[in-house]
Amino acid sequence: MSPEVVGEEYVRLALAIDQHIPGYIEAYFGPADWQEQAQTDGPRPLPELAQEASTLAAAIADAAVLDDQRREFLTRQVVAMQTSLRLLQGENMALADEVELLYDVRPTWVEESLFAETYRLLDELLPPGNTLRERVARRKQGLELSVAQLQQLIPFIQGQLRHLCRARFPLPEEESVDFAFVQDQPWMAYNWYQGRGRSQIEINTDVPLYITDLVNLVAHEAYPGHHTEFSIKDSRLAQQGGRVEHCLALVNAPSCVVSEGIATCALTSVLSDEEWVVWHAAEIFPMVGLAHLDAQRERMIELALEQLNGAYGNAAFLLHEQGAAAERVREYLQQYGLLTEQEADHMIGFMSAPLDRAYIFTYYWGQKLLEALFAGKGERPYWYARLLTEAVTPTLIRQWTRA
Ligand SMILES: [Zn+2]
C-alpha cells in the first residue's frame, strides 16, 4: 500500500466501525463520498472488518511505507480500532486492559491517601462549616452562573484567550468558534469540530457552571485546547500535509488522551496563576457582581479541587470492575471527589455510556502524561506547540519524557 492508500483505508475502516457504533467518529471533515459510501454499505460483517484491520496493521508495520512518527501514530490508532472490533464481537476484557488497548495508557486505582494533602489545604481555604463536601457545595452555590451571565462572559473570555493563544501557537488565519447552549447530554461541554477551522462548542446547562471554572472551560474547549488542536492539525497535517488520517477524530483511540491532556493543560499554557488572579479580581468577578471574592483564595481552591480528579477513574473501576451499585459510586464521588449529588449522578451517567466508560480515564491520565513531559523538559511552550502540531501518541510522549 502507498501512504495515500494507507490513510484512505484507515479512514474507511473508521467509517465502517462508526456504522456499528454511532458516535465512534466524533468529528469528520474528510471526503464526503467516503462517508456516503459507508452509509450506503451500512453495518458490514464484523469478521470482515477485523480482517481489513489486520491487513491495514500489516501495511502500516512495513517500515518502507511511512516515516517513524506517522507509523507510530497509525499503529496505535489501529490497535484501538481492532480493540473496538473485539469488544463489538462480544469479547470481555478487564477495564484496565480495555483502556490500555484503546488509549495507550494503563490506568490504575489512585490511592485515596494521595488526596489527604488536598483535603488539608481545602480545610484551610474554605469558610468554616460541617463536612468538607458540604463546605465545597456551599461555596459552589455562590458561584453558579445563569445562562444570561454565560452569554455575557463567554465572548469576552474567548476573545482574550484567543488573543493569548494566537501570540504563542500557530492557529490558522481562518478559524472561528461558536458557542451554543444545550440540555440532556451526558457531558458538560463538547467541542464539535466541523472542518475548515470552525468549531461549534455546546455547553450543557443542566449541570451548574461556576464563575471560577469558566475561563478553564473556554481554554479547555477552545483556546488553546480542543478547537486549537483540531484546527491546527486539520490545516497542517490533513490539508497541507496530505495526511488524510487527520480528517477525523475517533472517540476511543490514543489521540483522545493527547487531546484531553492538551485540553486539561490548556489554561495554564497561556495564563499563569498570578495572571488568572489579576484578571478575575479586576474584570471577571466584577462582571457578575462578585467583586468581593478573594481571587487568590478562589484560584488555590480550584487548583486543590483539580487534584481530586483521580477519584473519577476509581469510580469507573467501582462501577464496571467491582460491580458496585450506583448509590455506592455516587457516595464515593461525593466523599472523595467532593462532588455534589447532582454532579456525581451526572458523572455516573457519563461513565455508564458505552463509548465513555473507558473515556473517563483520558482526562486524568492525559494530564499526568503531559505534566511529566513539561516537568522533565522545561520549555513548556515548545512542547505544548509540538503536541498541537504533530501526530503524537502517549507512547511517543513517554519516549520524549525519558529522552
Ligand atoms: Zn475535553
Coordinates of C-alpha atoms and ligand atoms in Angstrom, one line a residue:
M1 CA 0.0 0.0 0.0
S2 CA 1.2 3.6 -0.7
P3 CA 1.0 6.1 2.2
E4 CA -2.1 7.6 0.5
V5 CA -3.9 4.3 0.4
V6 CA -2.9 3.5 4.0
G7 CA -4.5 6.8 5.0
E8 CA -7.6 6.2 3.0
E9 CA -8.0 2.6 4.3
Y10 CA -7.7 3.9 7.8
V11 CA -10.5 6.5 7.3
R12 CA -12.7 4.0 5.5
L13 CA -12.3 1.4 8.3
A14 CA -13.2 4.1 10.9
L15 CA -16.3 5.0 8.9
A16 CA -17.3 1.3 8.8
I17 CA -16.9 0.9 12.6
D18 CA -19.0 4.0 13.1
Q19 CA -21.8 2.2 11.3
H20 CA -21.8 -0.3 14.2
I21 CA -21.1 2.3 17.0
P22 CA -22.9 5.6 16.2
G23 CA -20.7 8.4 17.6
Y24 CA -17.5 6.4 17.2
I25 CA -16.3 9.2 14.9
E26 CA -16.8 12.4 16.9
A27 CA -15.7 14.7 14.0
Y28 CA -15.5 14.0 10.3
F29 CA -14.3 16.5 7.8
G30 CA -12.8 14.2 5.1
P31 CA -14.1 13.4 1.6
A32 CA -17.9 13.3 1.6
D33 CA -18.1 10.4 -0.9
W34 CA -16.2 8.1 1.5
Q35 CA -18.7 8.8 4.2
E36 CA -21.6 8.4 1.8
Q37 CA -20.3 5.0 0.7
A38 CA -20.0 3.8 4.3
Q39 CA -23.6 4.9 4.9
T40 CA -24.8 3.1 1.8
D41 CA -23.0 -0.1 2.9
G42 CA -24.5 0.1 6.4
P43 CA -23.1 -2.2 9.2
R44 CA -20.8 -4.7 7.5
P45 CA -19.9 -8.1 9.0
L46 CA -17.5 -7.7 11.9
P47 CA -15.1 -10.6 10.9
E48 CA -14.7 -8.8 7.6
L49 CA -13.8 -5.6 9.3
A50 CA -11.4 -7.4 11.6
Q51 CA -9.7 -8.9 8.6
E52 CA -9.4 -5.5 7.0
A53 CA -7.9 -4.1 10.2
S54 CA -5.3 -6.8 10.2
T55 CA -4.3 -6.1 6.6
L56 CA -4.1 -2.4 7.4
A57 CA -2.0 -3.0 10.5
A58 CA 0.5 -5.2 8.4
A59 CA 0.7 -2.4 5.8
I60 CA 1.4 0.2 8.5
A61 CA 4.1 -2.0 10.0
D62 CA 6.1 -2.0 6.8
A63 CA 8.9 0.5 7.6
A64 CA 9.4 1.3 3.9
V65 CA 5.9 2.9 3.6
L66 CA 5.7 5.5 6.3
D67 CA 8.0 7.7 8.4
D68 CA 8.5 6.7 12.0
Q69 CA 6.2 9.2 13.7
R70 CA 3.3 8.6 11.2
R71 CA 3.7 4.9 11.6
E72 CA 3.7 5.1 15.4
F73 CA 0.5 7.2 15.3
L74 CA -1.3 4.9 12.9
T75 CA -0.2 1.7 14.6
R76 CA -1.6 2.8 18.0
Q77 CA -4.8 4.1 16.4
V78 CA -5.4 0.8 14.6
V79 CA -4.7 -1.2 17.7
A80 CA -7.6 0.8 19.3
M81 CA -9.8 0.1 16.2
Q82 CA -9.0 -3.6 16.5
T83 CA -9.9 -3.5 20.2
S84 CA -13.3 -1.8 19.4
L85 CA -14.0 -4.6 16.9
R86 CA -13.1 -7.2 19.5
L87 CA -15.4 -5.6 22.0
L88 CA -18.2 -5.4 19.4
Q89 CA -17.8 -9.1 18.8
G90 CA -18.6 -9.7 22.5
E91 CA -15.1 -10.2 24.0
N92 CA -14.8 -9.4 27.7
M93 CA -11.8 -7.5 28.9
A94 CA -10.7 -6.2 32.3
L95 CA -11.3 -2.5 32.3
A96 CA -7.6 -1.6 32.7
D97 CA -6.8 -3.8 29.7
E98 CA -9.6 -2.2 27.6
V99 CA -8.3 1.3 28.5
E100 CA -4.7 0.4 27.7
L101 CA -5.6 -1.1 24.3
L102 CA -7.9 1.7 23.4
Y103 CA -5.9 4.6 24.7
D104 CA -2.2 3.6 25.1
V105 CA -2.2 4.4 28.8
R106 CA -2.7 1.9 31.6
P107 CA -4.9 3.3 34.4
T108 CA -4.5 2.2 38.0
W109 CA -6.6 2.8 41.1
V110 CA -5.5 6.2 42.5
E111 CA -4.8 5.7 46.3
E112 CA -7.1 7.9 48.4
S113 CA -4.1 8.7 50.6
L114 CA -2.9 10.9 47.7
F115 CA -5.9 13.2 48.3
A116 CA -5.1 13.8 52.0
E117 CA -2.9 16.9 51.4
T118 CA -5.7 18.4 49.2
Y119 CA -8.3 17.9 51.9
R120 CA -6.0 19.5 54.5
L121 CA -5.5 22.5 52.1
L122 CA -9.2 22.8 51.4
D123 CA -9.9 22.7 55.1
E124 CA -7.7 25.8 55.5
L125 CA -9.1 27.7 52.5
L126 CA -12.8 27.1 52.7
P127 CA -15.1 29.0 55.1
P128 CA -15.8 27.0 58.3
G129 CA -18.7 24.5 58.3
N130 CA -19.6 20.9 58.8
T131 CA -18.0 18.3 56.5
L132 CA -15.7 19.2 53.6
R133 CA -18.1 18.1 51.0
E134 CA -20.8 20.4 52.5
R135 CA -18.4 23.3 52.6
V136 CA -17.4 22.7 48.9
A137 CA -21.1 22.5 47.9
R138 CA -22.0 25.7 49.8
R139 CA -19.1 27.6 48.1
K140 CA -20.4 26.4 44.7
Q141 CA -23.9 27.8 45.4
G142 CA -22.4 31.3 45.5
L143 CA -20.5 30.8 42.2
E144 CA -23.2 29.4 39.9
L145 CA -23.8 31.3 36.6
S146 CA -27.1 31.9 34.8
V147 CA -27.3 31.3 31.1
A148 CA -27.6 35.1 30.6
Q149 CA -24.3 35.6 32.5
L150 CA -22.7 32.8 30.4
Q151 CA -23.8 34.6 27.3
Q152 CA -22.2 37.8 28.5
L153 CA -19.0 36.3 29.8
I154 CA -18.1 33.7 27.2
P155 CA -17.4 36.1 24.2
F156 CA -15.3 38.3 26.4
I157 CA -13.2 35.4 27.8
Q158 CA -13.0 33.7 24.4
G159 CA -11.6 37.0 22.8
Q160 CA -8.9 37.3 25.4
L161 CA -7.8 33.7 25.3
R162 CA -7.8 33.7 21.5
H163 CA -5.5 36.7 21.6
L164 CA -3.1 35.0 24.0
C165 CA -3.3 31.7 22.0
R166 CA -2.6 33.4 18.7
A167 CA 0.5 35.1 20.1
R168 CA 2.0 31.7 21.2
F169 CA 0.7 29.0 18.9
P170 CA 0.3 28.7 15.1
L171 CA -3.5 29.0 14.8
P172 CA -4.6 29.1 11.1
E173 CA -5.6 32.5 9.8
E174 CA -9.2 31.4 9.2
E175 CA -10.7 29.9 12.3
S176 CA -13.7 30.6 14.4
V177 CA -15.7 29.2 17.4
D178 CA -19.4 29.4 18.0
F179 CA -21.0 28.6 21.4
A180 CA -24.4 27.1 21.9
F181 CA -26.4 26.1 25.0
V182 CA -28.0 22.6 25.1
Q183 CA -29.6 20.2 27.6
D184 CA -29.9 16.5 28.2
Q185 CA -26.3 15.5 27.4
P186 CA -24.0 13.1 29.3
W187 CA -21.1 15.6 29.1
M188 CA -20.7 19.2 30.5
A189 CA -19.4 20.7 27.3
Y190 CA -18.4 19.4 23.9
N191 CA -16.4 20.8 21.0
W192 CA -17.8 19.7 17.7
Y193 CA -15.1 20.5 15.1
Q194 CA -16.7 21.0 11.7
G195 CA -13.6 21.3 9.5
R196 CA -12.0 24.4 7.8
G197 CA -11.1 25.9 11.2
R198 CA -14.7 26.1 12.5
S199 CA -15.9 24.7 15.9
Q200 CA -19.3 24.6 17.5
I201 CA -18.9 24.3 21.3
E202 CA -22.0 23.1 23.1
I203 CA -22.5 23.8 26.8
N204 CA -24.9 21.7 28.8
T205 CA -26.9 23.9 31.0
D206 CA -28.4 21.0 33.0
V207 CA -25.1 21.0 35.0
P208 CA -24.3 24.1 37.0
L209 CA -21.3 26.1 35.7
Y210 CA -19.3 28.2 38.1
I211 CA -17.5 31.5 37.6
T212 CA -14.3 30.1 39.0
D213 CA -14.2 27.4 36.3
L214 CA -15.4 29.3 33.3
V215 CA -12.0 30.5 31.9
N216 CA -10.8 27.0 32.3
L217 CA -13.7 25.6 30.4
V218 CA -13.2 28.1 27.5
A219 CA -9.5 27.3 27.4
H220 CA -10.2 23.6 27.5
E221 CA -12.7 23.6 24.7
A222 CA -11.4 26.4 22.5
Y223 CA -8.1 28.4 23.1
P224 CA -5.6 26.7 23.3
G225 CA -7.5 23.4 23.9
H226 CA -9.6 21.3 21.6
H227 CA -10.5 23.8 18.9
T228 CA -6.9 24.9 18.6
E229 CA -5.6 21.4 18.3
F230 CA -8.2 20.4 15.7
S231 CA -7.9 23.5 13.6
I232 CA -4.0 23.3 13.5
K233 CA -3.9 19.6 12.8
D234 CA -6.6 19.8 10.1
S235 CA -4.8 22.7 8.4
R236 CA -1.2 21.4 8.7
L237 CA -1.4 17.7 8.7
A238 CA -4.6 16.9 6.7
Q239 CA -4.8 19.8 4.3
Q240 CA -1.2 20.9 3.7
G241 CA 0.5 17.6 4.7
G242 CA -1.9 15.3 2.8
R243 CA -2.2 13.0 5.9
V244 CA -5.8 12.1 5.4
E245 CA -6.0 10.2 8.7
H246 CA -6.3 13.6 10.4
C247 CA -9.6 14.4 8.7
L248 CA -11.5 12.7 11.5
A249 CA -11.4 12.3 15.3
L250 CA -12.2 9.0 17.0
V251 CA -13.7 8.8 20.4
N252 CA -12.0 5.6 21.5
A253 CA -8.3 6.0 20.4
P254 CA -5.0 7.2 21.9
S255 CA -5.4 10.5 20.2
C256 CA -8.1 11.3 22.8
V257 CA -5.6 11.0 25.6
V258 CA -3.4 13.5 23.8
S259 CA -6.3 15.8 23.2
E260 CA -7.6 15.7 26.8
G261 CA -4.1 16.2 28.1
I262 CA -3.7 19.2 25.8
A263 CA -7.1 20.5 27.0
T264 CA -6.6 19.9 30.7
C265 CA -3.3 21.7 30.4
A266 CA -4.7 24.5 28.2
L267 CA -5.4 27.2 30.7
T268 CA -2.0 27.1 32.4
S269 CA -0.3 27.1 29.0
V270 CA -1.5 30.6 28.3
L271 CA -2.2 32.1 31.7
S272 CA -0.1 31.9 34.9
D273 CA -1.8 31.6 38.2
E274 CA -0.9 35.2 39.0
E275 CA -2.4 36.4 35.7
W276 CA -5.6 34.4 36.5
V277 CA -5.9 36.1 39.9
V278 CA -5.4 39.6 38.5
W279 CA -7.8 39.1 35.6
H280 CA -10.6 37.6 37.8
A281 CA -10.2 40.3 40.5
A282 CA -10.1 43.2 38.0
E283 CA -12.7 42.1 35.4
I284 CA -14.3 38.7 35.6
F285 CA -15.7 38.7 39.1
P286 CA -16.9 42.3 38.9
M287 CA -18.8 41.5 35.6
V288 CA -21.1 39.2 37.5
G289 CA -21.3 41.2 40.7
L290 CA -18.8 39.1 42.6
A291 CA -16.1 41.7 43.1
H292 CA -15.9 40.8 46.8
L293 CA -14.4 37.3 46.1
D294 CA -10.8 36.8 47.1
A295 CA -9.4 35.8 43.7
Q296 CA -6.1 34.4 45.2
R297 CA -8.1 32.1 47.5
E298 CA -10.5 31.0 44.8
R299 CA -7.6 30.1 42.5
M300 CA -6.0 28.0 45.2
I301 CA -9.3 26.2 45.9
E302 CA -9.7 25.4 42.2
L303 CA -6.2 24.0 41.9
A304 CA -6.8 21.9 45.0
L305 CA -10.1 20.5 43.7
E306 CA -8.4 19.5 40.4
Q307 CA -6.1 17.2 42.4
L308 CA -9.2 15.1 43.2
N309 CA -9.8 14.1 39.5
G310 CA -8.2 10.7 40.2
A311 CA -11.3 9.8 42.1
Y312 CA -13.3 9.7 38.9
G313 CA -11.4 6.8 37.4
N314 CA -11.7 5.0 40.7
A315 CA -15.4 5.4 40.4
A316 CA -15.3 3.8 37.0
F317 CA -13.4 0.8 38.5
L318 CA -16.0 0.5 41.2
L319 CA -18.9 0.6 38.7
H320 CA -17.6 -1.6 35.9
E321 CA -15.0 -3.8 37.6
Q322 CA -16.2 -4.3 41.1
G323 CA -19.9 -4.3 40.3
A324 CA -20.7 -1.6 42.8
A325 CA -24.3 -0.2 42.8
A326 CA -24.8 3.4 41.5
E327 CA -25.6 4.6 45.1
R328 CA -22.2 3.3 46.3
V329 CA -20.4 5.0 43.4
R330 CA -22.3 8.3 44.0
E331 CA -21.3 8.1 47.7
Y332 CA -17.7 7.5 46.6
L333 CA -17.6 10.5 44.3
Q334 CA -19.2 12.7 46.9
Q335 CA -16.8 11.6 49.6
Y336 CA -13.5 11.5 47.8
G337 CA -14.2 13.8 44.7
L338 CA -16.2 16.2 46.8
L339 CA -18.8 16.4 44.1
T340 CA -22.4 17.4 44.8
E341 CA -25.1 14.7 44.5
Q342 CA -26.2 16.1 41.1
E343 CA -22.6 16.3 39.8
A344 CA -21.9 12.7 40.9
D345 CA -25.1 11.4 39.2
H346 CA -24.2 13.3 36.0
M347 CA -20.7 11.7 36.1
I348 CA -22.1 8.2 36.7
G349 CA -24.4 8.8 33.7
F350 CA -21.3 9.8 31.6
M351 CA -19.3 6.7 32.6
S352 CA -22.2 4.4 32.0
A353 CA -22.4 5.3 28.3
P354 CA -20.7 2.5 26.4
L355 CA -18.4 4.9 24.5
D356 CA -17.4 6.8 27.6
R357 CA -16.8 4.1 30.2
A358 CA -13.2 4.0 29.2
Y359 CA -13.1 7.7 28.1
I360 CA -13.4 8.9 31.7
F361 CA -9.7 7.9 32.2
T362 CA -8.4 10.1 29.4
Y363 CA -8.6 13.3 31.4
Y364 CA -6.6 12.3 34.5
W365 CA -4.0 10.1 32.7
G366 CA -3.7 12.6 29.8
Q367 CA -2.9 15.4 32.3
K368 CA -0.4 13.2 34.1
L369 CA 1.3 12.3 30.9
L370 CA 1.8 15.9 29.8
E371 CA 2.7 17.2 33.3
A372 CA 5.5 14.6 33.3
L373 CA 6.7 15.8 29.9
F374 CA 6.6 19.5 31.0
A375 CA 8.2 18.9 34.4
G376 CA 11.1 16.9 33.0
K377 CA 11.8 19.1 30.0
G378 CA 11.1 22.8 30.9
E379 CA 10.4 24.9 27.8
R380 CA 6.7 24.2 28.2
P381 CA 5.5 26.4 25.3
Y382 CA 7.8 24.5 22.9
W383 CA 6.4 21.1 23.9
Y384 CA 2.9 22.3 24.0
A385 CA 3.3 23.6 20.4
R386 CA 4.7 20.2 19.3
L387 CA 1.7 18.5 20.8
L388 CA -0.6 20.9 18.9
T389 CA 1.2 20.5 15.6
E390 CA 2.4 16.9 15.4
A391 CA 0.8 13.4 15.3
V392 CA 1.7 12.1 18.7
T393 CA 0.8 9.1 20.8
P394 CA 1.1 8.5 24.6
T395 CA 4.0 6.1 23.9
L396 CA 5.8 8.8 21.9
I397 CA 5.2 11.3 24.7
R398 CA 6.7 8.9 27.2
Q399 CA 9.7 8.5 25.0
W400 CA 10.1 12.3 24.8
T401 CA 9.9 12.5 28.6
R402 CA 12.6 9.8 29.1
A403 CA 15.0 11.0 26.4
Ligands
ZN1 ZN -12.1 17.7 26.6

